[in-house]
Tab-separated table of C-alpha atoms in Angstrom:
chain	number	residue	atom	x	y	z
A	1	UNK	CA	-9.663	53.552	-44.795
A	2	UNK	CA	-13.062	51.996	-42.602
A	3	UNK	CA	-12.510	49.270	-44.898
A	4	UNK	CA	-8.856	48.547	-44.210
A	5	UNK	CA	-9.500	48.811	-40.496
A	6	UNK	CA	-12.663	46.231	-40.675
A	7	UNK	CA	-11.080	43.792	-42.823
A	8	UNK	CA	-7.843	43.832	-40.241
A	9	UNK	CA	-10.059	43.399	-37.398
A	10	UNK	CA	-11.888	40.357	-39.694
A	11	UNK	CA	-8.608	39.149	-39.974
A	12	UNK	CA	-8.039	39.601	-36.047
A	13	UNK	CA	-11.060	37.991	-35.243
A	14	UNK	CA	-10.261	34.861	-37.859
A	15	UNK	CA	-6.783	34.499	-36.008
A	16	UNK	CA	-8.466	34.766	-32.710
A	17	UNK	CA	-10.426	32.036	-33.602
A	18	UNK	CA	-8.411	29.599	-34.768
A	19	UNK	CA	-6.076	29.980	-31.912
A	20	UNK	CA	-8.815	29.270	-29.250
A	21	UNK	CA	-9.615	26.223	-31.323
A	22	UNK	CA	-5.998	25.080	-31.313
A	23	UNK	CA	-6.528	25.951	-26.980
A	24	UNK	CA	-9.804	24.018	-26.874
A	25	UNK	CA	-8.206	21.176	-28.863
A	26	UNK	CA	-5.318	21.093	-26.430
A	27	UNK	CA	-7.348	21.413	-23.724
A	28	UNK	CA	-9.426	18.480	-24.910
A	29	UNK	CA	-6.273	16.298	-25.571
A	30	UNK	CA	-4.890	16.699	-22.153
A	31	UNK	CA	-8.238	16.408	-20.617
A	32	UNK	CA	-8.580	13.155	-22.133
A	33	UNK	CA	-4.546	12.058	-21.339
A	34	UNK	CA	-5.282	12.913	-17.317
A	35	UNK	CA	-8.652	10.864	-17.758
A	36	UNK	CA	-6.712	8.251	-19.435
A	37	UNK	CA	-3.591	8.084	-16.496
A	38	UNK	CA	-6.800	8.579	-14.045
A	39	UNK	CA	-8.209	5.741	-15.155
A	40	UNK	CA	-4.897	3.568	-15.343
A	41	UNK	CA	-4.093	4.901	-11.589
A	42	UNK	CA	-7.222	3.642	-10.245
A	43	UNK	CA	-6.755	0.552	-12.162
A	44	UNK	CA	-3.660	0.057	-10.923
A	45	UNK	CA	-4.423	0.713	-7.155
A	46	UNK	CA	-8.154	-1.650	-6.813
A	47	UNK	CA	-5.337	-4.378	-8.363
A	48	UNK	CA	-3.139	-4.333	-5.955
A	49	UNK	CA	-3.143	-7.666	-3.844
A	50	UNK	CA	-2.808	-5.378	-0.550
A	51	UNK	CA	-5.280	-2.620	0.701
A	52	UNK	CA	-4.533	0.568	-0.646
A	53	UNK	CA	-5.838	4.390	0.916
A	54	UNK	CA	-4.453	7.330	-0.040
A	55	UNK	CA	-5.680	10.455	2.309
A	56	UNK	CA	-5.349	14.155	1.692
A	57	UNK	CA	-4.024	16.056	4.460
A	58	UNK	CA	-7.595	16.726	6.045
A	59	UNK	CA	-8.054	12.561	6.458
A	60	UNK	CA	-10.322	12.846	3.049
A	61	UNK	CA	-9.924	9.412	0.805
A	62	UNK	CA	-8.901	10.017	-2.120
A	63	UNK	CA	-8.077	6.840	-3.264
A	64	UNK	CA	-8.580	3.340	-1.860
A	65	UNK	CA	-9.175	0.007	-3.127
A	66	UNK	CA	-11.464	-2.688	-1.789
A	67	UNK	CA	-9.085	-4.960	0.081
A	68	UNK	CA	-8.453	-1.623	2.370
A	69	UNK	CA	-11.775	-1.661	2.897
A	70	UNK	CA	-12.828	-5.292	3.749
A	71	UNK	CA	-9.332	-5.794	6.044
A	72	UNK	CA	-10.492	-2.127	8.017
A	73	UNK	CA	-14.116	-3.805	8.271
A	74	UNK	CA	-15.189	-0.568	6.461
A	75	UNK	CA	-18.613	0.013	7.082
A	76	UNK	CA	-18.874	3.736	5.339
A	77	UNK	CA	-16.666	5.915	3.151
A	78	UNK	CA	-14.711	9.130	4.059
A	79	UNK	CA	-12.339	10.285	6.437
A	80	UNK	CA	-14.590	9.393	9.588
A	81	UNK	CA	-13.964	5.760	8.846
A	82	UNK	CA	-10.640	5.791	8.177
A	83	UNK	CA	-9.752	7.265	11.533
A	84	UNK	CA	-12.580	4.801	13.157
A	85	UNK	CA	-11.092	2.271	12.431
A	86	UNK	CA	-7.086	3.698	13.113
A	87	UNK	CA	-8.754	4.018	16.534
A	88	UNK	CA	-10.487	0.384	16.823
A	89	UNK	CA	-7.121	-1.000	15.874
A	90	UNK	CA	-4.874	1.069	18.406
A	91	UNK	CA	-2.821	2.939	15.936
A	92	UNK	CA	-4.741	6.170	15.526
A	93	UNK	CA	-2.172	7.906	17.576
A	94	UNK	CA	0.834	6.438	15.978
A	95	UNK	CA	-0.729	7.352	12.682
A	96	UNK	CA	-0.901	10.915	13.535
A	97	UNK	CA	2.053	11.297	15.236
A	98	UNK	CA	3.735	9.684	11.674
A	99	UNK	CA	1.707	12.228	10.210
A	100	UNK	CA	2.893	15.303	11.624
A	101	UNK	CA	6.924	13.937	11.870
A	102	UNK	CA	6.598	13.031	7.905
A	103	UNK	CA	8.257	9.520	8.927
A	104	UNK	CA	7.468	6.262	7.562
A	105	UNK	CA	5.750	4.010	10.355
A	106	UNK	CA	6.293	0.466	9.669
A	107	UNK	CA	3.899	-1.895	12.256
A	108	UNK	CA	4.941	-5.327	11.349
A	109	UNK	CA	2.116	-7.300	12.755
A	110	UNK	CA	-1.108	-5.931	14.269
A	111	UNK	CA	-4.312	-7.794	15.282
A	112	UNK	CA	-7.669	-6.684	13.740
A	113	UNK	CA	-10.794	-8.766	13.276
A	114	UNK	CA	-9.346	-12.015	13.277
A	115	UNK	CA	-6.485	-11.179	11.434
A	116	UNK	CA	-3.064	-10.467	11.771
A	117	UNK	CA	-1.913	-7.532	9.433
A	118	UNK	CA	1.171	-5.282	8.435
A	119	UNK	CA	0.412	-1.684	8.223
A	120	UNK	CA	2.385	0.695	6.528
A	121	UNK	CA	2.060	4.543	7.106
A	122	UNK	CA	3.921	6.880	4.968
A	123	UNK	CA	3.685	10.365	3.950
A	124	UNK	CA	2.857	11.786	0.399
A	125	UNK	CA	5.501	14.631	0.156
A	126	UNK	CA	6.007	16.829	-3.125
A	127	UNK	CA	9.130	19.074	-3.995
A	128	UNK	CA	10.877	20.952	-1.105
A	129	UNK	CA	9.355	18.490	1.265
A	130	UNK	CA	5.857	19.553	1.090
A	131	UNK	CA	3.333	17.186	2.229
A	132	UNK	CA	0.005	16.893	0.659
A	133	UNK	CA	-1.590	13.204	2.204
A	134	UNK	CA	-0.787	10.277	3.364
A	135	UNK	CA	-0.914	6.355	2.028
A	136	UNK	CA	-1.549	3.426	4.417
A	137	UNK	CA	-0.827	-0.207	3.319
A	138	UNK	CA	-2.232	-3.130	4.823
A	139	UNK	CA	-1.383	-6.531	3.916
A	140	UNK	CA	-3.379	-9.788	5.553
A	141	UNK	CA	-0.659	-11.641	6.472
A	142	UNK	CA	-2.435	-14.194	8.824
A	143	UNK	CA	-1.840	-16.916	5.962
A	144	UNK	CA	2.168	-17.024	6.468
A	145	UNK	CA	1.941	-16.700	10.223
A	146	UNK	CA	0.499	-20.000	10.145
A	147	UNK	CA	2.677	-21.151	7.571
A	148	UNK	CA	5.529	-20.139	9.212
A	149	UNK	CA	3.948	-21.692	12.717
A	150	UNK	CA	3.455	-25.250	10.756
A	151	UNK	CA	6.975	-24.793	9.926
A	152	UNK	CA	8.225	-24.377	13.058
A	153	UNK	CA	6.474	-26.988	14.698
A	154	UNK	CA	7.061	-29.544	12.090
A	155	UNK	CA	10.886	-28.706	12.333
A	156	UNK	CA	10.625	-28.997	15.915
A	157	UNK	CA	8.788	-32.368	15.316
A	158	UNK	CA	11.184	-33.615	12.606
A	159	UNK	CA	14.233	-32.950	15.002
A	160	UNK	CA	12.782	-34.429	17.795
A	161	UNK	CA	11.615	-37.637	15.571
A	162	UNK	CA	15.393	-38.025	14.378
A	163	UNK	CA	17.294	-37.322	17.388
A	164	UNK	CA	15.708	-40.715	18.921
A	165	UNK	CA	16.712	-42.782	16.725
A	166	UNK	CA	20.080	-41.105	16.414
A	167	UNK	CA	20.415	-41.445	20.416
A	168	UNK	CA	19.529	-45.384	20.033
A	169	UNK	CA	22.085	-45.604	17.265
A	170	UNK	CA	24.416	-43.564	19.345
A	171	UNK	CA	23.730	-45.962	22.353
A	172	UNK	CA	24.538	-49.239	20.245
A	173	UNK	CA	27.859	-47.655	18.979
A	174	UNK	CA	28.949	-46.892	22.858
A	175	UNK	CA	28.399	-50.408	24.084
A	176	UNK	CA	29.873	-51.709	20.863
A	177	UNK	CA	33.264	-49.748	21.862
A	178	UNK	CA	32.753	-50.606	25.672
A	179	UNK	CA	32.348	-54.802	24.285
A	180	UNK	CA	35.633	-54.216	21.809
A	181	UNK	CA	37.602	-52.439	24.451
A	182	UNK	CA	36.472	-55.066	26.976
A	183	UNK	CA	37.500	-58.108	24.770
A	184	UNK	CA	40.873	-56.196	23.505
């Protein structure tokens, strides 16, 4: 009968064992799969041709990429310089009232360092509305100001340039009509 009993409990204890293997396997597997998308999400973000910074709900980074850093003149990590330098551009309040609301803030142009920059606040919300961070986007965009500034003025320039001669032209026609009505 002890002998039974031991070699069920054996048998217990064999089961046991190959089901915490079968856990620790699984456990490895999906370690290694969050490492994996970890890995691609970081990746993904330091690619991005804008700056990137993804904040907790305290202000902590949790993400950011080094374009974020070089257009915010980042001179540290963390939260402290995040909302440094929201403050040294003017939008620290407008960030935090976005913030709190859970609305999108979309600041079109802002000057920083040179630079004139869109900035994009919006909120990190889960299911049921829940917020857990924040994301900030900032794209230079000092390069198509000018662009679009050279465009202007050479279409001012252009029009100007061909509305003289058009005017001459214009002139010549009117005293042609004045001479042909004359000698009619």
């Amino acid at each position: 009968f002890v002998l039974s009993d031991v070699s069920e409990l054996q048998k217990a204890y064999s089961k046991l064992a190959e089901e915490e293997k079968k856990v620790e396997r699984k456990v490895i597997e999906r370690t290694e799969q969050l490492y994996e998308e970890h890995t691609k999400l970081v990746a993904s973000i330091s690619g991005l041709p804008i700056g990137f910074i993804m904040l907790d709900d305290e202000m902590h980074v949790l993400e950011q990429n080094s374009i974020a850093k070089s257009l915010l003149g980042a001179r540290s990590e963390g939260r402290w310089y995040v909302k440094e330098a929201l403050e040294h551009l003017g939008i620290k309040e407008s960030f935090l009232e976005s913030s709190k609301s859970g609305q999108i803030l979309d600041i079109p142009e802002l000057k920083a360092n040179g630079k004139l920059l869109h900035v994009i606040f919006s909120p990190i919300l889960a299911d049921h509305n829940k917020k857990l961070g924040n994301v900030i986007l900032i794209e230079d965009i000092t390069a198509q100001k000018i662009a679009e500034k050279e465009r202007s003025e050479f279409i001012v320039t252009a029009s100007h340039e061909i509305r003289t001669p058009l005017s001459i032209i214009q002139g010549y026609l009117s005293n042609t009509l004045e001479m042909k009505d004359e000698v009619s």
